[in-house]
């Protein structure tokens, strides 16, 4: 299975400051159609995951534009331009290119 | 709006069986592949398997292949997960998840149903 490695594991951030999460895959995530199926989810305590970004950099409906995704091949990044209180929780990257889909171990964002 | 509502979770002994259901609404269920994903409380996420939109194709994680079966009834907008020969390590919250912008483009998640396996 493709191993997804996120860093950091914990991310304390001051309100209004930027944040960045890294995700690396053990294999290229470029699919045979040329697309890269890398997704970012956010999970608040006690809630189900919510998809934020798909195919590396595409926003899902209703996702604030302070979130952005980038990367290619095996290296990907989720950035939050200005952290707000509602952004706390765990962020997961997931690859959908190879079966089975696999998730990173998560990055816990908290407010300093 | 898209809604996925799981049910059927509960406590079972090792070696036992359980069937989970997931009722979908707010979208044309028959047009989407559907996944089951599980999460041990406080831990990470693990894919269980997927069924194609028409129900003819299924894929499973190695950890459940041969024990779990995913099926669907498009006339009832319902997804199923039949779990047999349950093990302690199968205990988790089980989510049904829609697939959009795939392959494996998991987007909307249900609220989950908890399965506990212990003697």
mmCIF file of C-alpha atoms in Angstrom:
data_model
loop_
_atom_site.group_PDB
_atom_site.id
_atom_site.type_symbol
_atom_site.label_atom_id
_atom_site.label_comp_id
_atom_site.label_asym_id
_atom_site.label_seq_id
_atom_site.Cartn_x
_atom_site.Cartn_y
_atom_site.Cartn_z
ATOM 1 C CA UNK A 1 0.000 0.000 0.000
ATOM 2 C CA UNK A 2 1.054 3.600 -0.575
ATOM 3 C CA UNK A 3 2.314 5.142 2.640
ATOM 4 C CA UNK A 4 1.285 8.735 3.299
ATOM 5 C CA UNK A 5 3.496 10.636 5.741
ATOM 6 C CA UNK A 6 2.365 13.940 7.194
ATOM 7 C CA UNK A 7 4.332 16.520 9.120
ATOM 8 C CA UNK A 8 4.168 17.980 11.626
ATOM 9 C CA UNK A 9 2.083 15.738 13.895
ATOM 10 C CA UNK A 10 1.075 18.730 16.002
ATOM 11 C CA UNK A 11 0.758 22.322 14.851
ATOM 12 C CA UNK A 12 0.189 25.097 17.405
ATOM 13 C CA UNK A 13 -0.696 28.327 15.600
ATOM 14 C CA UNK A 14 -1.564 31.851 16.701
ATOM 15 C CA UNK A 15 -4.893 33.175 15.425
ATOM 16 C CA UNK A 16 -4.406 35.134 12.223
ATOM 17 C CA UNK A 17 -1.073 33.522 11.453
ATOM 18 C CA UNK A 18 -0.391 31.151 8.546
ATOM 19 C CA UNK A 19 -0.058 27.380 8.829
ATOM 20 C CA UNK A 20 1.381 24.729 6.563
ATOM 21 C CA UNK A 21 1.083 20.941 6.557
ATOM 22 C CA UNK A 22 3.251 18.635 4.480
ATOM 23 C CA UNK A 23 2.204 15.284 3.021
ATOM 24 C CA UNK A 24 4.524 12.869 1.228
ATOM 25 C CA UNK A 25 3.613 9.660 -0.549
ATOM 26 C CA UNK A 26 5.776 6.582 -0.986
ATOM 27 C CA UNK A 27 4.873 6.429 -4.700
ATOM 28 C CA UNK A 28 3.929 8.939 -7.358
ATOM 29 C CA UNK A 29 0.243 9.858 -7.201
ATOM 30 C CA UNK A 30 -0.076 10.654 -10.899
ATOM 31 C CA UNK A 31 -2.885 8.493 -12.297
ATOM 32 C CA UNK A 32 -2.990 7.075 -15.826
ATOM 33 C CA UNK A 33 -5.358 9.895 -16.847
ATOM 34 C CA UNK A 34 -2.719 12.483 -15.925
ATOM 35 C CA UNK A 35 -4.543 13.703 -12.813
ATOM 36 C CA UNK A 36 -3.215 13.461 -9.267
ATOM 37 C CA UNK A 37 -5.772 12.219 -6.759
ATOM 38 C CA UNK A 38 -4.607 13.815 -3.554
ATOM 39 C CA UNK A 39 -7.263 14.956 -1.083
ATOM 40 C CA UNK A 40 -7.180 16.980 2.139
ATOM 41 C CA UNK A 41 -9.759 16.452 4.894
ATOM 42 C CA UNK A 42 -10.481 18.326 8.111
ATOM 43 C CA UNK A 43 -11.986 16.547 11.106
ATOM 44 C CA UNK A 44 -13.252 18.510 14.089
ATOM 45 C CA UNK A 45 -13.592 16.730 17.446
ATOM 46 C CA UNK A 46 -16.629 14.479 17.479
ATOM 47 C CA UNK A 47 -17.373 15.041 13.791
ATOM 48 C CA UNK A 48 -16.883 13.189 10.534
ATOM 49 C CA UNK A 49 -14.129 14.266 8.171
ATOM 50 C CA UNK A 50 -14.954 17.032 5.723
ATOM 51 C CA UNK A 51 -13.238 17.214 2.373
ATOM 52 C CA UNK A 52 -11.523 20.548 1.755
ATOM 53 C CA UNK A 53 -9.390 20.007 -1.331
ATOM 54 C CA UNK A 54 -9.406 17.384 -4.095
ATOM 55 C CA UNK A 55 -7.024 16.671 -6.961
ATOM 56 C CA UNK A 56 -4.253 18.535 -5.122
ATOM 57 C CA UNK A 57 -5.602 22.061 -5.418
ATOM 58 C CA UNK A 58 -9.350 22.150 -6.122
ATOM 59 C CA UNK A 59 -11.632 23.609 -3.431
ATOM 60 C CA UNK A 60 -14.792 21.846 -2.405
ATOM 61 C CA UNK A 61 -17.958 23.913 -2.208
ATOM 62 C CA UNK A 62 -18.048 26.227 0.782
ATOM 63 C CA UNK A 63 -14.365 25.901 1.645
ATOM 64 C CA UNK A 64 -12.858 29.283 2.523
ATOM 65 C CA UNK A 65 -10.207 30.522 0.130
ATOM 66 C CA UNK A 66 -7.725 30.884 2.979
ATOM 67 C CA UNK A 67 -7.129 27.153 2.395
ATOM 68 C CA UNK A 68 -4.949 26.178 -0.534
ATOM 69 C CA UNK A 69 -3.397 22.965 -1.755
ATOM 70 C CA UNK A 70 -0.310 22.499 -3.880
ATOM 71 C CA UNK A 71 2.272 19.943 -4.900
ATOM 72 C CA UNK A 72 2.978 17.246 -7.426
ATOM 73 C CA UNK A 73 4.274 13.722 -7.731
ATOM 74 C CA UNK A 74 4.972 12.677 -4.157
ATOM 75 C CA UNK A 75 5.134 15.992 -2.259
ATOM 76 C CA UNK A 76 2.072 17.991 -1.293
ATOM 77 C CA UNK A 77 1.199 20.900 0.980
ATOM 78 C CA UNK A 78 -1.923 22.319 2.574
ATOM 79 C CA UNK A 79 -1.655 25.972 3.552
ATOM 80 C CA UNK A 80 -3.943 28.128 5.629
ATOM 81 C CA UNK A 81 -3.220 31.804 4.990
ATOM 82 C CA UNK A 82 -4.700 33.087 8.270
ATOM 83 C CA UNK A 83 -5.801 30.588 10.893
ATOM 84 C CA UNK A 84 -9.218 31.101 12.464
ATOM 85 C CA UNK A 85 -10.639 29.476 15.595
ATOM 86 C CA UNK A 86 -12.877 27.151 13.556
ATOM 87 C CA UNK A 87 -9.813 25.627 11.879
ATOM 88 C CA UNK A 88 -8.848 23.578 14.944
ATOM 89 C CA UNK A 89 -8.942 19.825 14.559
ATOM 90 C CA UNK A 90 -7.069 17.159 12.648
ATOM 91 C CA UNK A 91 -6.076 17.437 9.004
ATOM 92 C CA UNK A 92 -5.565 14.307 6.919
ATOM 93 C CA UNK A 93 -4.174 13.869 3.439
ATOM 94 C CA UNK A 94 -5.367 10.893 1.422
ATOM 95 C CA UNK A 95 -4.309 9.399 -1.893
ATOM 96 C CA UNK A 96 -6.939 7.961 -4.209
ATOM 97 C CA UNK A 97 -4.677 7.117 -7.126
ATOM 98 C CA UNK A 98 -3.765 3.603 -5.987
ATOM 99 C CA UNK A 99 -5.966 0.918 -4.386
ATOM 100 C CA UNK A 100 -6.560 0.961 -1.480
ATOM 101 C CA UNK A 101 -6.896 4.652 -0.721
ATOM 102 C CA UNK A 102 -4.549 5.463 2.145
ATOM 103 C CA UNK A 103 -4.474 8.278 4.651
ATOM 104 C CA UNK A 104 -1.757 10.188 6.410
ATOM 105 C CA UNK A 105 -1.607 9.827 10.185
ATOM 106 C CA UNK A 106 -3.058 13.296 10.694
ATOM 107 C CA UNK A 107 -1.867 16.718 11.833
ATOM 108 C CA UNK A 108 -3.521 18.232 14.879
ATOM 109 C CA UNK A 109 -3.922 21.978 14.577
ATOM 110 C CA UNK A 110 -4.473 23.876 17.810
ATOM 111 C CA UNK A 111 -4.565 27.526 18.746
ATOM 112 C CA UNK A 112 -1.677 28.827 20.839
ATOM 113 C CA UNK B 1 -28.333 18.457 0.642
ATOM 114 C CA UNK B 2 -26.307 15.264 0.658
ATOM 115 C CA UNK B 3 -27.046 13.031 3.640
ATOM 116 C CA UNK B 4 -25.616 9.652 4.541
ATOM 117 C CA UNK B 5 -27.020 7.936 7.627
ATOM 118 C CA UNK B 6 -25.367 4.775 8.911
ATOM 119 C CA UNK B 7 -26.955 2.279 11.269
ATOM 120 C CA UNK B 8 -26.467 -1.256 12.515
ATOM 121 C CA UNK B 9 -23.440 -0.806 14.730
ATOM 122 C CA UNK B 10 -23.222 -2.381 18.155
ATOM 123 C CA UNK B 11 -21.388 -4.837 20.339
ATOM 124 C CA UNK B 12 -20.481 -8.289 19.078
ATOM 125 C CA UNK B 13 -18.216 -11.096 20.228
ATOM 126 C CA UNK B 14 -15.128 -12.151 18.274
ATOM 127 C CA UNK B 15 -16.174 -14.459 15.455
ATOM 128 C CA UNK B 16 -19.590 -12.875 15.249
ATOM 129 C CA UNK B 17 -21.348 -11.030 12.434
ATOM 130 C CA UNK B 18 -22.933 -7.649 11.925
ATOM 131 C CA UNK B 19 -24.540 -5.852 8.986
ATOM 132 C CA UNK B 20 -24.242 -2.113 8.631
ATOM 133 C CA UNK B 21 -26.539 -0.007 6.474
ATOM 134 C CA UNK B 22 -26.195 3.467 5.062
ATOM 135 C CA UNK B 23 -29.199 5.316 3.660
ATOM 136 C CA UNK B 24 -28.397 8.061 1.181
ATOM 137 C CA UNK B 25 -30.426 11.111 0.215
ATOM 138 C CA UNK B 26 -29.950 14.430 -1.536
ATOM 139 C CA UNK B 27 -28.221 13.018 -4.622
ATOM 140 C CA UNK B 28 -28.729 10.357 -7.279
ATOM 141 C CA UNK B 29 -27.344 7.400 -5.350
ATOM 142 C CA UNK B 30 -27.141 5.082 -8.340
ATOM 143 C CA UNK B 31 -24.660 7.368 -10.100
ATOM 144 C CA UNK B 32 -21.910 7.170 -7.483
ATOM 145 C CA UNK B 33 -19.471 4.587 -6.220
ATOM 146 C CA UNK B 34 -19.631 4.286 -2.449
ATOM 147 C CA UNK B 35 -16.968 3.477 0.145
ATOM 148 C CA UNK B 36 -16.765 2.216 3.685
ATOM 149 C CA UNK B 37 -13.987 3.723 5.797
ATOM 150 C CA UNK B 38 -13.281 2.967 9.445
ATOM 151 C CA UNK B 39 -11.631 4.826 12.271
ATOM 152 C CA UNK B 40 -10.599 3.512 15.647
ATOM 153 C CA UNK B 41 -11.698 6.271 18.067
ATOM 154 C CA UNK B 42 -8.823 8.679 18.549
ATOM 155 C CA UNK B 43 -6.822 7.043 15.763
ATOM 156 C CA UNK B 44 -6.415 7.310 12.009
ATOM 157 C CA UNK B 45 -8.532 6.367 9.008
ATOM 158 C CA UNK B 46 -8.527 3.081 7.074
ATOM 159 C CA UNK B 47 -10.283 2.232 3.851
ATOM 160 C CA UNK B 48 -12.449 -0.898 4.077
ATOM 161 C CA UNK B 49 -13.734 -1.165 0.523
ATOM 162 C CA UNK B 50 -15.709 0.294 -2.333
ATOM 163 C CA UNK B 51 -18.617 -0.720 -4.545
ATOM 164 C CA UNK B 52 -19.206 0.644 -8.041
ATOM 165 C CA UNK B 53 -22.289 2.673 -8.900
ATOM 166 C CA UNK B 54 -24.132 -0.309 -10.375
ATOM 167 C CA UNK B 55 -22.964 -2.680 -7.664
ATOM 168 C CA UNK B 56 -21.148 -5.049 -9.971
ATOM 169 C CA UNK B 57 -17.593 -4.244 -8.899
ATOM 170 C CA UNK B 58 -16.179 -4.302 -5.406
ATOM 171 C CA UNK B 59 -12.682 -3.868 -3.987
ATOM 172 C CA UNK B 60 -11.541 -4.558 -0.452
ATOM 173 C CA UNK B 61 -8.634 -3.832 1.827
ATOM 174 C CA UNK B 62 -6.464 -6.876 2.501
ATOM 175 C CA UNK B 63 -7.398 -6.731 6.185
ATOM 176 C CA UNK B 64 -11.075 -7.494 5.490
ATOM 177 C CA UNK B 65 -11.082 -9.361 2.172
ATOM 178 C CA UNK B 66 -12.912 -12.671 2.480
ATOM 179 C CA UNK B 67 -14.693 -11.603 5.686
ATOM 180 C CA UNK B 68 -16.524 -8.418 4.687
ATOM 181 C CA UNK B 69 -18.929 -7.905 1.783
ATOM 182 C CA UNK B 70 -20.086 -4.573 0.395
ATOM 183 C CA UNK B 71 -23.351 -4.403 -1.521
ATOM 184 C CA UNK B 72 -25.988 -1.875 -2.427
ATOM 185 C CA UNK B 73 -29.658 -1.620 -3.321
ATOM 186 C CA UNK B 74 -30.086 1.336 -5.629
ATOM 187 C CA UNK B 75 -33.878 1.026 -5.474
ATOM 188 C CA UNK B 76 -33.631 1.761 -1.744
ATOM 189 C CA UNK B 77 -30.719 4.218 -1.902
ATOM 190 C CA UNK B 78 -28.951 1.987 0.585
ATOM 191 C CA UNK B 79 -25.384 0.763 0.992
ATOM 192 C CA UNK B 80 -24.523 -2.290 3.072
ATOM 193 C CA UNK B 81 -21.503 -3.753 4.810
ATOM 194 C CA UNK B 82 -21.804 -7.373 5.877
ATOM 195 C CA UNK B 83 -19.099 -8.166 8.406
ATOM 196 C CA UNK B 84 -18.393 -11.794 9.294
ATOM 197 C CA UNK B 85 -15.726 -13.475 11.442
ATOM 198 C CA UNK B 86 -15.227 -10.226 13.323
ATOM 199 C CA UNK B 87 -11.976 -9.677 15.165
ATOM 200 C CA UNK B 88 -11.068 -7.410 18.068
ATOM 201 C CA UNK B 89 -9.084 -5.265 15.643
ATOM 202 C CA UNK B 90 -12.232 -4.596 13.567
ATOM 203 C CA UNK B 91 -13.652 -2.436 16.367
ATOM 204 C CA UNK B 92 -14.031 1.093 15.014
ATOM 205 C CA UNK B 93 -16.427 3.767 13.838
ATOM 206 C CA UNK B 94 -17.549 2.821 10.340
ATOM 207 C CA UNK B 95 -18.353 5.579 7.875
ATOM 208 C CA UNK B 96 -20.032 5.367 4.519
ATOM 209 C CA UNK B 97 -18.566 7.839 2.071
ATOM 210 C CA UNK B 98 -19.581 8.992 -1.401
ATOM 211 C CA UNK B 99 -17.031 8.933 -4.203
ATOM 212 C CA UNK B 100 -16.866 12.004 -6.417
ATOM 213 C CA UNK B 101 -14.003 13.281 -8.580
ATOM 214 C CA UNK B 102 -12.309 9.889 -8.308
ATOM 215 C CA UNK B 103 -10.946 7.301 -8.536
ATOM 216 C CA UNK B 104 -11.457 7.119 -4.791
ATOM 217 C CA UNK B 105 -12.531 10.756 -4.644
ATOM 218 C CA UNK B 106 -14.128 10.421 -1.222
ATOM 219 C CA UNK B 107 -16.214 13.516 -0.524
ATOM 220 C CA UNK B 108 -19.323 13.381 1.725
ATOM 221 C CA UNK B 109 -19.143 11.249 4.896
ATOM 222 C CA UNK B 110 -21.907 9.929 7.087
ATOM 223 C CA UNK B 111 -21.848 10.448 10.858
ATOM 224 C CA UNK B 112 -20.554 6.934 11.430
ATOM 225 C CA UNK B 113 -21.716 3.934 13.423
ATOM 226 C CA UNK B 114 -19.659 2.348 16.205
ATOM 227 C CA UNK B 115 -18.770 -1.336 16.152
ATOM 228 C CA UNK B 116 -17.252 -2.896 19.269
ATOM 229 C CA UNK B 117 -15.809 -6.410 19.274
ATOM 230 C CA UNK B 118 -15.008 -7.976 22.605
ATOM 231 C CA UNK B 119 -15.683 -11.077 24.609
#
